[in-house]
């Protein structure tokens, strides 16, 4: 179980929040996190790059010149990879980069990554949608400063609910990303310098990822 201090909109301590998730053993945690991260990054690749071989390039059916007697190197096609406009040697072809991983392992890696960030890199705040009745990026930046987040930190906001005023206040802030508590992924959790969670998001994560 990990216990965190909850801050209010002004950055003052407003209570405690705890979360208890089943995580990987210390000796195997880095291995399973690495596998999950590699899987996500590979599965994001489209694999649609394609180049033509000498057999697929248009033209080149006629022998450029006779075999002997010209003084030039023998050539059988103007679409040889050695020629301008020729095919590509060992070029990319469409392929599937996807990597498989058991669902239980994926969820275990996700819980391990999330709980490992809670102790030192996470700010837990009360639901602050009521403090932004209309979008105000300036007020959002000021609140982040009160929560101890630096201007150069890459920040991941994890919210249980996403009021429009909050979404619009965050979307223009550089180095800030917003996701729902039900859409956690290993890359965003590990890529961010700081995490910002609401208490509602903590409850949702406990509910969704506790198994």
mmCIF file of C-alpha atoms in Angstrom:
data_model
loop_
_atom_site.group_PDB
_atom_site.id
_atom_site.type_symbol
_atom_site.label_atom_id
_atom_site.label_comp_id
_atom_site.label_asym_id
_atom_site.label_seq_id
_atom_site.Cartn_x
_atom_site.Cartn_y
_atom_site.Cartn_z
ATOM 1 C CA UNK A 1 0.000 0.000 0.000
ATOM 2 C CA UNK A 2 1.189 3.515 -0.856
ATOM 3 C CA UNK A 3 -0.099 6.561 1.012
ATOM 4 C CA UNK A 4 0.031 10.034 -0.537
ATOM 5 C CA UNK A 5 -0.591 13.548 0.708
ATOM 6 C CA UNK A 6 -3.574 15.225 -0.965
ATOM 7 C CA UNK A 7 -3.246 18.911 -1.837
ATOM 8 C CA UNK A 8 -6.044 21.376 -2.420
ATOM 9 C CA UNK A 9 -6.271 23.998 -5.164
ATOM 10 C CA UNK A 10 -4.047 26.345 -3.166
ATOM 11 C CA UNK A 11 -1.340 23.722 -2.663
ATOM 12 C CA UNK A 12 -2.101 23.138 1.020
ATOM 13 C CA UNK A 13 -2.355 19.694 2.563
ATOM 14 C CA UNK A 14 -5.974 18.555 2.590
ATOM 15 C CA UNK A 15 -5.707 14.965 3.766
ATOM 16 C CA UNK A 16 -4.325 11.576 2.802
ATOM 17 C CA UNK A 17 -5.098 9.083 0.063
ATOM 18 C CA UNK A 18 -3.907 5.514 -0.258
ATOM 19 C CA UNK A 19 -3.891 2.897 -2.974
ATOM 20 C CA UNK A 20 -3.084 -0.778 -2.816
ATOM 21 C CA UNK A 21 -2.276 -2.593 -6.068
ATOM 22 C CA UNK A 22 -0.716 -5.968 -6.726
ATOM 23 C CA UNK A 23 2.713 -5.300 -8.274
ATOM 24 C CA UNK A 24 5.552 -7.405 -9.637
ATOM 25 C CA UNK A 25 8.305 -8.744 -7.402
ATOM 26 C CA UNK A 26 11.369 -6.442 -7.196
ATOM 27 C CA UNK A 27 13.634 -8.959 -8.926
ATOM 28 C CA UNK A 28 11.349 -9.236 -11.974
ATOM 29 C CA UNK A 29 9.809 -5.737 -12.079
ATOM 30 C CA UNK A 30 12.313 -4.158 -14.481
ATOM 31 C CA UNK A 31 12.055 -7.113 -16.869
ATOM 32 C CA UNK A 32 8.259 -7.030 -17.119
ATOM 33 C CA UNK A 33 8.210 -3.224 -17.447
ATOM 34 C CA UNK A 34 10.713 -3.425 -20.288
ATOM 35 C CA UNK A 35 8.667 -6.057 -22.106
ATOM 36 C CA UNK A 36 5.472 -4.035 -21.748
ATOM 37 C CA UNK A 37 7.155 -0.849 -22.979
ATOM 38 C CA UNK A 38 8.701 -2.597 -25.987
ATOM 39 C CA UNK A 39 5.310 -4.123 -26.809
ATOM 40 C CA UNK A 40 3.522 -0.772 -26.744
ATOM 41 C CA UNK A 41 6.146 0.973 -28.874
ATOM 42 C CA UNK A 42 6.282 -1.857 -31.421
ATOM 43 C CA UNK A 43 2.489 -2.060 -31.659
ATOM 44 C CA UNK A 44 2.353 1.663 -32.407
ATOM 45 C CA UNK A 45 4.383 1.150 -35.606
ATOM 46 C CA UNK A 46 2.303 1.047 -38.773
ATOM 47 C CA UNK A 47 4.675 -1.129 -40.769
ATOM 48 C CA UNK A 48 3.498 0.359 -44.084
ATOM 49 C CA UNK A 49 6.869 1.415 -45.526
ATOM 50 C CA UNK A 50 7.434 -0.174 -48.905
ATOM 51 C CA UNK A 51 10.037 0.065 -51.671
ATOM 52 C CA UNK A 52 10.195 -1.611 -55.072
ATOM 53 C CA UNK A 53 12.695 -4.271 -56.026
ATOM 54 C CA UNK A 54 14.140 -4.503 -59.518
ATOM 55 C CA UNK A 55 11.340 -6.891 -60.413
ATOM 56 C CA UNK A 56 8.665 -4.340 -59.456
ATOM 57 C CA UNK A 57 10.079 -1.158 -61.013
ATOM 58 C CA UNK A 58 8.402 -0.243 -64.295
ATOM 59 C CA UNK A 59 10.475 -0.718 -67.453
ATOM 60 C CA UNK A 60 13.863 -2.336 -67.933
ATOM 61 C CA UNK A 61 12.634 -5.106 -70.198
ATOM 62 C CA UNK A 62 15.020 -4.346 -73.030
ATOM 63 C CA UNK A 63 18.733 -5.077 -72.739
ATOM 64 C CA UNK A 64 20.470 -1.637 -72.779
ATOM 65 C CA UNK A 65 23.221 -2.730 -75.160
ATOM 66 C CA UNK A 66 24.663 -5.901 -76.580
ATOM 67 C CA UNK A 67 26.627 -8.212 -74.331
ATOM 68 C CA UNK A 68 30.064 -7.896 -75.963
ATOM 69 C CA UNK A 69 32.048 -5.527 -78.038
ATOM 70 C CA UNK A 70 30.992 -2.146 -76.637
ATOM 71 C CA UNK A 71 33.780 -1.760 -74.090
ATOM 72 C CA UNK A 72 31.221 -1.106 -71.381
ATOM 73 C CA UNK A 73 30.246 -3.356 -68.499
ATOM 74 C CA UNK A 74 27.633 -5.914 -69.419
ATOM 75 C CA UNK A 75 24.096 -4.904 -68.457
ATOM 76 C CA UNK A 76 20.848 -6.799 -68.728
ATOM 77 C CA UNK A 77 18.370 -4.220 -67.432
ATOM 78 C CA UNK A 78 18.176 -0.497 -66.838
ATOM 79 C CA UNK A 79 16.309 -1.214 -63.593
ATOM 80 C CA UNK A 80 19.291 -2.799 -61.873
ATOM 81 C CA UNK A 81 19.829 -1.446 -58.324
ATOM 82 C CA UNK A 82 23.143 -0.051 -59.596
ATOM 83 C CA UNK A 83 21.354 2.253 -62.036
ATOM 84 C CA UNK A 84 19.512 5.499 -61.416
ATOM 85 C CA UNK A 85 15.805 4.692 -61.381
ATOM 86 C CA UNK A 86 16.500 1.074 -60.563
ATOM 87 C CA UNK A 87 15.121 -1.091 -57.778
ATOM 88 C CA UNK A 88 16.127 -1.015 -54.113
ATOM 89 C CA UNK A 89 18.280 -3.696 -52.541
ATOM 90 C CA UNK A 90 16.924 -4.994 -49.228
ATOM 91 C CA UNK A 91 14.464 -2.102 -48.970
ATOM 92 C CA UNK A 92 11.563 -2.013 -46.506
ATOM 93 C CA UNK A 93 8.432 -4.025 -47.168
ATOM 94 C CA UNK A 94 5.083 -3.937 -45.316
ATOM 95 C CA UNK A 95 5.337 -5.994 -42.149
ATOM 96 C CA UNK A 96 3.659 -6.535 -38.810
ATOM 97 C CA UNK A 97 5.705 -5.241 -35.866
ATOM 98 C CA UNK A 98 3.204 -6.278 -33.186
ATOM 99 C CA UNK A 99 4.465 -8.093 -30.097
ATOM 100 C CA UNK A 100 2.251 -10.326 -28.004
ATOM 101 C CA UNK A 101 2.033 -10.217 -24.218
ATOM 102 C CA UNK A 102 -0.447 -11.899 -21.906
ATOM 103 C CA UNK A 103 -3.196 -9.666 -20.553
ATOM 104 C CA UNK A 104 -2.320 -10.505 -16.930
ATOM 105 C CA UNK A 105 1.304 -9.567 -17.554
ATOM 106 C CA UNK A 106 0.303 -6.299 -19.209
ATOM 107 C CA UNK A 107 -1.886 -5.303 -16.285
ATOM 108 C CA UNK A 108 0.791 -6.332 -13.795
ATOM 109 C CA UNK A 109 3.334 -4.148 -15.615
ATOM 110 C CA UNK A 110 0.877 -1.240 -15.648
ATOM 111 C CA UNK A 111 0.196 -1.508 -11.913
ATOM 112 C CA UNK A 112 3.909 -1.816 -11.168
ATOM 113 C CA UNK A 113 4.778 1.253 -13.239
ATOM 114 C CA UNK A 114 2.006 3.332 -11.693
ATOM 115 C CA UNK A 115 2.725 2.406 -8.077
ATOM 116 C CA UNK A 116 6.474 2.928 -8.559
ATOM 117 C CA UNK A 117 5.818 6.569 -9.524
ATOM 118 C CA UNK A 118 3.508 7.313 -6.602
ATOM 119 C CA UNK A 119 6.100 7.635 -3.879
ATOM 120 C CA UNK A 120 8.237 10.464 -5.270
ATOM 121 C CA UNK A 121 6.982 11.737 -8.620
ATOM 122 C CA UNK A 122 3.234 12.090 -8.091
ATOM 123 C CA UNK A 123 1.071 14.981 -6.900
ATOM 124 C CA UNK A 124 -2.388 14.012 -5.660
ATOM 125 C CA UNK A 125 -4.911 16.844 -5.640
ATOM 126 C CA UNK A 126 -8.567 17.289 -4.874
ATOM 127 C CA UNK A 127 -10.938 17.487 -7.817
ATOM 128 C CA UNK A 128 -10.359 21.002 -9.109
ATOM 129 C CA UNK A 129 -13.000 21.280 -11.823
ATOM 130 C CA UNK A 130 -15.078 23.576 -9.604
ATOM 131 C CA UNK A 131 -12.214 26.078 -9.450
ATOM 132 C CA UNK A 132 -12.293 26.459 -13.240
ATOM 133 C CA UNK A 133 -15.871 27.396 -14.170
ATOM 134 C CA UNK A 134 -14.475 28.525 -17.508
ATOM 135 C CA UNK A 135 -11.168 27.708 -19.250
ATOM 136 C CA UNK A 136 -8.223 29.620 -17.799
ATOM 137 C CA UNK A 137 -4.773 28.418 -18.797
ATOM 138 C CA UNK A 138 -3.092 31.068 -16.641
ATOM 139 C CA UNK A 139 -4.851 29.862 -13.499
ATOM 140 C CA UNK A 140 -3.966 26.256 -14.327
ATOM 141 C CA UNK A 141 -0.277 27.137 -14.663
ATOM 142 C CA UNK A 142 -0.379 29.004 -11.337
ATOM 143 C CA UNK A 143 -1.962 25.976 -9.645
ATOM 144 C CA UNK A 144 0.739 23.695 -11.030
ATOM 145 C CA UNK A 145 3.384 25.985 -9.537
ATOM 146 C CA UNK A 146 1.639 25.811 -6.151
ATOM 147 C CA UNK A 147 1.713 22.012 -6.395
ATOM 148 C CA UNK A 148 5.488 22.091 -6.819
ATOM 149 C CA UNK A 149 5.652 21.323 -10.539
ATOM 150 C CA UNK A 150 8.499 22.996 -12.398
ATOM 151 C CA UNK A 151 8.031 24.811 -15.732
ATOM 152 C CA UNK A 152 10.279 22.325 -17.560
ATOM 153 C CA UNK A 153 8.678 19.148 -16.166
ATOM 154 C CA UNK A 154 6.823 16.814 -18.495
ATOM 155 C CA UNK A 155 3.515 16.377 -16.697
ATOM 156 C CA UNK A 156 0.883 13.683 -17.070
ATOM 157 C CA UNK A 157 -2.558 14.586 -15.718
ATOM 158 C CA UNK A 158 -4.678 11.561 -14.806
ATOM 159 C CA UNK A 159 -8.299 12.479 -14.151
ATOM 160 C CA UNK A 160 -11.330 10.468 -13.163
ATOM 161 C CA UNK A 161 -13.613 12.894 -14.972
ATOM 162 C CA UNK A 162 -12.649 15.379 -17.661
ATOM 163 C CA UNK A 163 -14.673 18.615 -17.398
ATOM 164 C CA UNK A 164 -14.456 20.673 -20.561
ATOM 165 C CA UNK A 165 -13.053 23.681 -18.701
ATOM 166 C CA UNK A 166 -10.162 21.586 -17.362
ATOM 167 C CA UNK A 167 -9.402 20.018 -20.746
ATOM 168 C CA UNK A 168 -9.388 23.412 -22.454
ATOM 169 C CA UNK A 169 -7.215 24.920 -19.702
ATOM 170 C CA UNK A 170 -4.583 22.185 -20.064
ATOM 171 C CA UNK A 171 -4.403 21.662 -23.803
ATOM 172 C CA UNK A 172 -2.318 24.763 -24.563
ATOM 173 C CA UNK A 173 0.295 24.127 -21.888
ATOM 174 C CA UNK A 174 3.533 22.820 -23.331
ATOM 175 C CA UNK A 175 4.820 19.465 -22.040
ATOM 176 C CA UNK A 176 1.448 18.559 -20.473
ATOM 177 C CA UNK A 177 -0.634 15.535 -21.441
ATOM 178 C CA UNK A 178 -4.078 14.565 -20.158
ATOM 179 C CA UNK A 179 -5.494 11.031 -20.002
ATOM 180 C CA UNK A 180 -8.398 9.344 -18.264
ATOM 181 C CA UNK A 181 -7.816 7.065 -15.286
ATOM 182 C CA UNK A 182 -9.208 4.149 -17.295
ATOM 183 C CA UNK A 183 -6.719 4.712 -20.160
ATOM 184 C CA UNK A 184 -3.400 4.274 -18.380
ATOM 185 C CA UNK A 185 -0.519 3.084 -20.534
ATOM 186 C CA UNK A 186 3.041 2.126 -19.742
ATOM 187 C CA UNK A 187 4.736 4.669 -22.037
ATOM 188 C CA UNK A 188 2.978 7.755 -20.655
ATOM 189 C CA UNK A 189 3.544 6.627 -17.066
ATOM 190 C CA UNK A 190 7.285 6.170 -17.580
ATOM 191 C CA UNK A 191 7.813 9.107 -19.944
ATOM 192 C CA UNK A 192 6.447 11.839 -17.658
ATOM 193 C CA UNK A 193 8.615 13.624 -15.091
ATOM 194 C CA UNK A 194 5.646 14.228 -12.786
ATOM 195 C CA UNK A 195 2.165 12.762 -12.458
ATOM 196 C CA UNK A 196 -0.858 14.726 -11.266
ATOM 197 C CA UNK A 197 -3.809 12.666 -10.052
ATOM 198 C CA UNK A 198 -7.126 13.665 -8.621
ATOM 199 C CA UNK A 199 -8.620 11.757 -5.723
ATOM 200 C CA UNK A 200 -11.395 10.566 -8.056
ATOM 201 C CA UNK A 201 -8.747 9.160 -10.401
ATOM 202 C CA UNK A 202 -7.104 7.323 -7.500
ATOM 203 C CA UNK A 203 -10.413 5.682 -6.620
ATOM 204 C CA UNK A 204 -11.060 4.783 -10.262
ATOM 205 C CA UNK A 205 -7.615 3.237 -10.667
ATOM 206 C CA UNK A 206 -8.093 1.190 -7.510
ATOM 207 C CA UNK A 207 -11.439 -0.006 -8.830
ATOM 208 C CA UNK A 208 -10.346 -0.823 -12.401
ATOM 209 C CA UNK A 209 -6.820 -2.180 -11.892
ATOM 210 C CA UNK A 210 -7.069 -3.903 -8.520
ATOM 211 C CA UNK A 211 -7.481 -7.437 -9.941
#
